[in-house]
């Protein structure tokens, strides 16, 4: 099996083959994730919560992201690896370029992910014009938790729907090559997925996105604050980590995950 590239993911979107994505932060889990045939690994700033025990992703530093991305890259063979740009590491296009440079040069990431819509377009243009592949992130944006007040579904109501659709199209036009939609009503996620040429990956965004992503610890039932309603615990079904990962990939590819109970309307 060759290395998964953005061209391969584009082809999967065109062919209607679902893309299986999971977060990872270290070498040992990455080895098992690779053996399960995952397409894309996200070194998410969720590590601030699941690894570091913080209440939010805000304290995560660029140094943390570089460290964990390098741990993953050391054993990753086939998957494409995306690293998150942490909070306050992309306030200006110049700062974002420095951060992305570290994540790619020191960490080895193939792509960086940035939360945000309209306010990030200039930054996305700046990065993509300088050979930095970018994944956007809309819907629930955990770095904005103190503005949002709670981790809840985004994009409900006509005004929010229009704004998210516009942001998604804007990100693609600015050069983003992938998009994550987090906690978005399934119909809106389906509409955005159809409107874009780039692969759209959902988490709590229904079954009609081009692929799914879950936080590794959530789908293994290793949670400190309870399992979110859009997550399926694959470890409880299978009894061991390797089989849980294989079952996740199979469920995404065969469209049995997410089911109606994991979906917001
Ligand atoms: O940080 C992360 O793990 C993420 C996913 C929840 C998409 O951004």
mmCIF file of C-alpha atoms in Angstrom, residues 4-242:
data_model
loop_
_atom_site.group_PDB
_atom_site.id
_atom_site.type_symbol
_atom_site.label_atom_id
_atom_site.label_comp_id
_atom_site.label_asym_id
_atom_site.label_seq_id
_atom_site.Cartn_x
_atom_site.Cartn_y
_atom_site.Cartn_z
ATOM 1 C CA UNK A 4 -2.044 8.371 1.097
ATOM 2 C CA UNK A 5 -1.814 11.807 -0.501
ATOM 3 C CA UNK A 6 -4.307 14.616 -0.958
ATOM 4 C CA UNK A 7 -4.733 13.457 -4.592
ATOM 5 C CA UNK A 8 -5.755 10.016 -3.323
ATOM 6 C CA UNK A 9 -8.283 11.631 -0.965
ATOM 7 C CA UNK A 10 -9.669 13.740 -3.835
ATOM 8 C CA UNK A 11 -10.088 10.551 -5.871
ATOM 9 C CA UNK A 12 -11.856 8.887 -2.937
ATOM 10 C CA UNK A 13 -14.289 11.796 -2.764
ATOM 11 C CA UNK A 14 -14.994 11.555 -6.497
ATOM 12 C CA UNK A 15 -15.452 7.780 -6.285
ATOM 13 C CA UNK A 16 -17.710 8.013 -3.219
ATOM 14 C CA UNK A 17 -15.267 5.989 -1.080
ATOM 15 C CA UNK A 18 -15.476 7.122 2.543
ATOM 16 C CA UNK A 19 -12.318 8.469 4.196
ATOM 17 C CA UNK A 20 -11.433 7.130 7.674
ATOM 18 C CA UNK A 21 -9.638 9.614 9.933
ATOM 19 C CA UNK A 22 -8.632 9.334 13.592
ATOM 20 C CA UNK A 23 -6.561 11.369 16.007
ATOM 21 C CA UNK A 24 -3.242 10.104 17.328
ATOM 22 C CA UNK A 25 -0.564 11.634 19.508
ATOM 23 C CA UNK A 26 2.092 8.975 20.058
ATOM 24 C CA UNK A 27 4.050 6.192 18.384
ATOM 25 C CA UNK A 28 2.451 3.077 19.903
ATOM 26 C CA UNK A 29 -1.138 3.950 19.002
ATOM 27 C CA UNK A 30 -0.002 5.208 15.594
ATOM 28 C CA UNK A 31 1.472 1.789 14.798
ATOM 29 C CA UNK A 32 -1.873 0.109 15.550
ATOM 30 C CA UNK A 33 -3.776 2.821 13.680
ATOM 31 C CA UNK A 34 -1.586 2.252 10.624
ATOM 32 C CA UNK A 35 -2.158 -1.510 10.836
ATOM 33 C CA UNK A 36 -5.913 -0.882 10.857
ATOM 34 C CA UNK A 37 -5.684 0.895 7.480
ATOM 35 C CA UNK A 38 -6.645 4.431 8.501
ATOM 36 C CA UNK A 39 -6.399 6.959 5.646
ATOM 37 C CA UNK A 40 -5.590 10.105 7.623
ATOM 38 C CA UNK A 41 -4.178 10.736 11.116
ATOM 39 C CA UNK A 42 -4.974 14.030 12.807
ATOM 40 C CA UNK A 43 -2.587 15.147 15.525
ATOM 41 C CA UNK A 44 -5.333 17.185 17.128
ATOM 42 C CA UNK A 45 -4.960 19.838 19.783
ATOM 43 C CA UNK A 46 -7.544 17.687 21.589
ATOM 44 C CA UNK A 47 -4.317 16.326 23.099
ATOM 45 C CA UNK A 48 -4.603 19.235 25.522
ATOM 46 C CA UNK A 49 -7.627 17.517 27.033
ATOM 47 C CA UNK A 50 -7.065 13.769 26.507
ATOM 48 C CA UNK A 51 -3.271 13.669 27.076
ATOM 49 C CA UNK A 52 -2.527 16.721 29.196
ATOM 50 C CA UNK A 53 -5.727 16.822 31.260
ATOM 51 C CA UNK A 54 -6.598 20.464 30.591
ATOM 52 C CA UNK A 55 -10.227 21.593 30.525
ATOM 53 C CA UNK A 56 -9.893 22.940 26.978
ATOM 54 C CA UNK A 57 -7.476 22.932 24.038
ATOM 55 C CA UNK A 58 -6.343 26.503 24.751
ATOM 56 C CA UNK A 59 -3.160 25.783 26.745
ATOM 57 C CA UNK A 60 -1.625 23.620 23.966
ATOM 58 C CA UNK A 61 1.586 25.149 22.590
ATOM 59 C CA UNK A 62 3.267 24.928 19.202
ATOM 60 C CA UNK A 63 6.061 23.012 20.960
ATOM 61 C CA UNK A 64 3.501 20.448 22.208
ATOM 62 C CA UNK A 65 2.118 20.030 18.693
ATOM 63 C CA UNK A 66 5.585 19.643 17.162
ATOM 64 C CA UNK A 67 6.535 17.046 19.820
ATOM 65 C CA UNK A 68 3.407 14.916 19.325
ATOM 66 C CA UNK A 69 3.457 15.240 15.532
ATOM 67 C CA UNK A 70 7.071 14.032 15.478
ATOM 68 C CA UNK A 71 6.117 11.049 17.706
ATOM 69 C CA UNK A 72 3.409 10.087 15.222
ATOM 70 C CA UNK A 73 5.567 10.666 12.128
ATOM 71 C CA UNK A 74 8.342 8.438 13.477
ATOM 72 C CA UNK A 75 6.191 5.327 12.885
ATOM 73 C CA UNK A 76 3.534 6.483 10.428
ATOM 74 C CA UNK A 77 3.914 4.770 7.056
ATOM 75 C CA UNK A 78 0.851 5.163 4.867
ATOM 76 C CA UNK A 79 -1.566 7.646 6.385
ATOM 77 C CA UNK A 80 -1.563 11.327 5.536
ATOM 78 C CA UNK A 81 -0.831 13.266 8.739
ATOM 79 C CA UNK A 82 -2.462 16.586 9.618
ATOM 80 C CA UNK A 83 -1.321 18.677 12.601
ATOM 81 C CA UNK A 84 -3.473 21.255 14.367
ATOM 82 C CA UNK A 85 -2.389 24.886 14.607
ATOM 83 C CA UNK A 86 -2.975 25.530 18.328
ATOM 84 C CA UNK A 87 -4.743 28.522 19.896
ATOM 85 C CA UNK A 88 -2.899 31.848 19.418
ATOM 86 C CA UNK A 89 -0.387 30.361 17.003
ATOM 87 C CA UNK A 90 -1.965 31.853 13.855
ATOM 88 C CA UNK A 91 -3.074 35.357 14.819
ATOM 89 C CA UNK A 92 -1.456 36.889 11.740
ATOM 90 C CA UNK A 93 -0.540 35.297 8.406
ATOM 91 C CA UNK A 94 3.166 35.690 9.281
ATOM 92 C CA UNK A 95 2.772 34.004 12.664
ATOM 93 C CA UNK A 96 0.731 31.233 11.007
ATOM 94 C CA UNK A 97 3.501 30.665 8.481
ATOM 95 C CA UNK A 98 6.078 30.322 11.287
ATOM 96 C CA UNK A 99 3.819 27.847 13.105
ATOM 97 C CA UNK A 100 3.068 25.824 9.981
ATOM 98 C CA UNK A 101 6.779 25.810 9.120
ATOM 99 C CA UNK A 102 7.592 24.251 12.515
ATOM 100 C CA UNK A 103 4.791 21.685 12.269
ATOM 101 C CA UNK A 104 5.962 20.607 8.817
ATOM 102 C CA UNK A 105 9.773 20.934 9.142
ATOM 103 C CA UNK A 106 10.268 19.787 12.757
ATOM 104 C CA UNK A 107 7.108 17.712 13.203
ATOM 105 C CA UNK A 108 6.956 16.299 9.675
ATOM 106 C CA UNK A 109 3.211 16.987 9.155
ATOM 107 C CA UNK A 110 1.845 16.830 5.621
ATOM 108 C CA UNK A 111 -0.904 19.412 6.230
ATOM 109 C CA UNK A 112 -1.969 21.841 8.960
ATOM 110 C CA UNK A 113 -5.473 22.447 10.277
ATOM 111 C CA UNK A 114 -6.816 25.864 11.257
ATOM 112 C CA UNK A 115 -10.088 26.594 13.044
ATOM 113 C CA UNK A 116 -12.193 29.427 11.638
ATOM 114 C CA UNK A 117 -13.972 30.823 8.609
ATOM 115 C CA UNK A 118 -13.987 34.381 7.217
ATOM 116 C CA UNK A 119 -11.352 35.782 9.639
ATOM 117 C CA UNK A 120 -8.905 33.065 8.540
ATOM 118 C CA UNK A 121 -9.185 33.489 4.781
ATOM 119 C CA UNK A 122 -6.203 35.833 4.451
ATOM 120 C CA UNK A 123 -4.088 33.435 6.504
ATOM 121 C CA UNK A 124 -5.194 30.427 4.456
ATOM 122 C CA UNK A 125 -4.299 32.293 1.249
ATOM 123 C CA UNK A 126 -0.907 33.252 2.725
ATOM 124 C CA UNK A 127 -0.111 29.652 3.667
ATOM 125 C CA UNK A 128 -1.366 27.907 0.559
ATOM 126 C CA UNK A 129 0.497 30.369 -1.692
ATOM 127 C CA UNK A 130 3.665 29.240 0.114
ATOM 128 C CA UNK A 131 3.229 25.478 -0.321
ATOM 129 C CA UNK A 132 1.581 24.834 3.030
ATOM 130 C CA UNK A 133 -1.407 22.480 2.577
ATOM 131 C CA UNK A 134 -4.309 23.602 4.765
ATOM 132 C CA UNK A 135 -7.349 21.843 6.223
ATOM 133 C CA UNK A 136 -10.099 24.182 7.445
ATOM 134 C CA UNK A 137 -12.282 23.534 10.502
ATOM 135 C CA UNK A 138 -15.836 24.889 10.853
ATOM 136 C CA UNK A 139 -18.833 24.219 13.100
ATOM 137 C CA UNK A 140 -17.914 23.689 16.714
ATOM 138 C CA UNK A 141 -14.452 25.212 17.083
ATOM 139 C CA UNK A 142 -13.079 24.191 20.486
ATOM 140 C CA UNK A 143 -10.527 27.039 20.494
ATOM 141 C CA UNK A 144 -13.525 29.423 20.705
ATOM 142 C CA UNK A 145 -15.051 27.683 23.737
ATOM 143 C CA UNK A 146 -14.982 30.820 25.889
ATOM 144 C CA UNK A 147 -16.916 32.742 23.225
ATOM 145 C CA UNK A 148 -19.343 29.857 22.678
ATOM 146 C CA UNK A 149 -19.912 29.127 26.357
ATOM 147 C CA UNK A 150 -20.508 25.404 25.774
ATOM 148 C CA UNK A 151 -19.574 22.551 23.442
ATOM 149 C CA UNK A 152 -22.784 22.432 21.385
ATOM 150 C CA UNK A 153 -24.100 21.998 17.853
ATOM 151 C CA UNK A 154 -23.378 24.870 15.450
ATOM 152 C CA UNK A 155 -25.092 25.949 12.228
ATOM 153 C CA UNK A 156 -28.726 25.741 13.308
ATOM 154 C CA UNK A 157 -31.050 28.363 11.813
ATOM 155 C CA UNK A 158 -30.979 29.999 8.384
ATOM 156 C CA UNK A 159 -28.484 32.747 9.206
ATOM 157 C CA UNK A 160 -25.956 30.279 10.662
ATOM 158 C CA UNK A 161 -26.495 27.862 7.771
ATOM 159 C CA UNK A 162 -25.757 30.564 5.198
ATOM 160 C CA UNK A 163 -22.724 31.789 7.109
ATOM 161 C CA UNK A 164 -21.183 28.310 7.399
ATOM 162 C CA UNK A 165 -21.810 27.528 3.741
ATOM 163 C CA UNK A 166 -20.192 30.841 2.745
ATOM 164 C CA UNK A 167 -17.207 30.199 5.042
ATOM 165 C CA UNK A 168 -16.744 26.701 3.591
ATOM 166 C CA UNK A 169 -16.770 27.965 0.004
ATOM 167 C CA UNK A 170 -14.443 30.822 1.032
ATOM 168 C CA UNK A 171 -11.944 28.406 2.582
ATOM 169 C CA UNK A 172 -11.894 26.288 -0.573
ATOM 170 C CA UNK A 173 -11.408 29.390 -2.725
ATOM 171 C CA UNK A 174 -8.566 30.517 -0.430
ATOM 172 C CA UNK A 175 -6.787 27.232 -1.171
ATOM 173 C CA UNK A 176 -7.819 24.894 1.655
ATOM 174 C CA UNK A 177 -7.614 21.309 0.437
ATOM 175 C CA UNK A 178 -9.707 19.639 3.141
ATOM 176 C CA UNK A 179 -12.364 20.692 5.620
ATOM 177 C CA UNK A 180 -13.425 19.324 9.018
ATOM 178 C CA UNK A 181 -17.018 19.981 10.142
ATOM 179 C CA UNK A 182 -17.572 19.445 13.863
ATOM 180 C CA UNK A 183 -21.026 19.124 15.492
ATOM 181 C CA UNK A 184 -23.107 20.367 12.573
ATOM 182 C CA UNK A 185 -26.672 19.302 11.644
ATOM 183 C CA UNK A 186 -26.469 16.429 9.154
ATOM 184 C CA UNK A 187 -28.413 18.240 6.425
ATOM 185 C CA UNK A 188 -26.110 21.257 6.504
ATOM 186 C CA UNK A 189 -23.006 19.029 6.498
ATOM 187 C CA UNK A 190 -24.408 17.180 3.470
ATOM 188 C CA UNK A 191 -25.093 20.492 1.688
ATOM 189 C CA UNK A 192 -21.543 21.752 2.328
ATOM 190 C CA UNK A 193 -20.032 18.410 1.263
ATOM 191 C CA UNK A 194 -21.941 18.568 -2.020
ATOM 192 C CA UNK A 195 -21.038 22.209 -2.634
ATOM 193 C CA UNK A 196 -17.279 21.654 -2.244
ATOM 194 C CA UNK A 197 -14.775 19.841 -4.469
ATOM 195 C CA UNK A 198 -12.389 19.228 -1.550
ATOM 196 C CA UNK A 199 -12.905 16.298 0.881
ATOM 197 C CA UNK A 200 -15.120 17.175 3.854
ATOM 198 C CA UNK A 201 -14.588 15.155 7.039
ATOM 199 C CA UNK A 202 -17.262 15.135 9.721
ATOM 200 C CA UNK A 203 -17.321 14.610 13.463
ATOM 201 C CA UNK A 204 -20.857 14.736 14.783
ATOM 202 C CA UNK A 205 -21.881 15.928 11.309
ATOM 203 C CA UNK A 206 -23.911 12.984 10.025
ATOM 204 C CA UNK A 207 -23.273 10.252 7.498
ATOM 205 C CA UNK A 208 -23.113 12.261 4.285
ATOM 206 C CA UNK A 209 -19.699 13.899 4.616
ATOM 207 C CA UNK A 210 -16.835 12.394 2.585
ATOM 208 C CA UNK A 211 -15.308 10.844 5.695
ATOM 209 C CA UNK A 212 -15.381 10.661 9.470
ATOM 210 C CA UNK A 213 -12.962 11.611 12.222
ATOM 211 C CA UNK A 214 -13.094 10.640 15.905
ATOM 212 C CA UNK A 215 -10.853 11.410 18.835
ATOM 213 C CA UNK A 216 -8.985 8.135 19.511
ATOM 214 C CA UNK A 217 -9.625 8.154 23.247
ATOM 215 C CA UNK A 218 -13.364 8.760 22.744
ATOM 216 C CA UNK A 219 -13.838 5.780 20.410
ATOM 217 C CA UNK A 220 -11.938 3.593 22.883
ATOM 218 C CA UNK A 221 -14.197 4.751 25.715
ATOM 219 C CA UNK A 222 -11.246 6.301 27.575
ATOM 220 C CA UNK A 223 -12.929 9.529 28.543
ATOM 221 C CA UNK A 224 -12.782 11.752 31.619
ATOM 222 C CA UNK A 225 -15.943 13.751 30.910
ATOM 223 C CA UNK A 226 -18.276 11.089 29.448
ATOM 224 C CA UNK A 227 -18.619 9.915 25.854
ATOM 225 C CA UNK A 228 -20.131 12.510 23.471
ATOM 226 C CA UNK A 229 -23.428 11.409 21.871
ATOM 227 C CA UNK A 230 -21.921 11.334 18.364
ATOM 228 C CA UNK A 231 -19.241 8.821 19.367
ATOM 229 C CA UNK A 232 -19.437 5.018 19.179
ATOM 230 C CA UNK A 233 -17.299 3.056 21.627
ATOM 231 C CA UNK A 234 -15.607 0.491 19.382
ATOM 232 C CA UNK A 235 -13.489 -1.005 22.189
ATOM 233 C CA UNK A 236 -16.496 -2.162 24.171
ATOM 234 C CA UNK A 237 -17.686 -4.027 21.044
ATOM 235 C CA UNK A 238 -14.402 -5.688 20.179
ATOM 236 C CA UNK A 239 -12.429 -6.101 23.403
ATOM 237 C CA UNK A 240 -9.014 -4.944 22.138
ATOM 238 C CA UNK A 241 -7.525 -1.800 20.640
ATOM 239 C CA UNK A 242 -6.401 -3.263 17.308
#
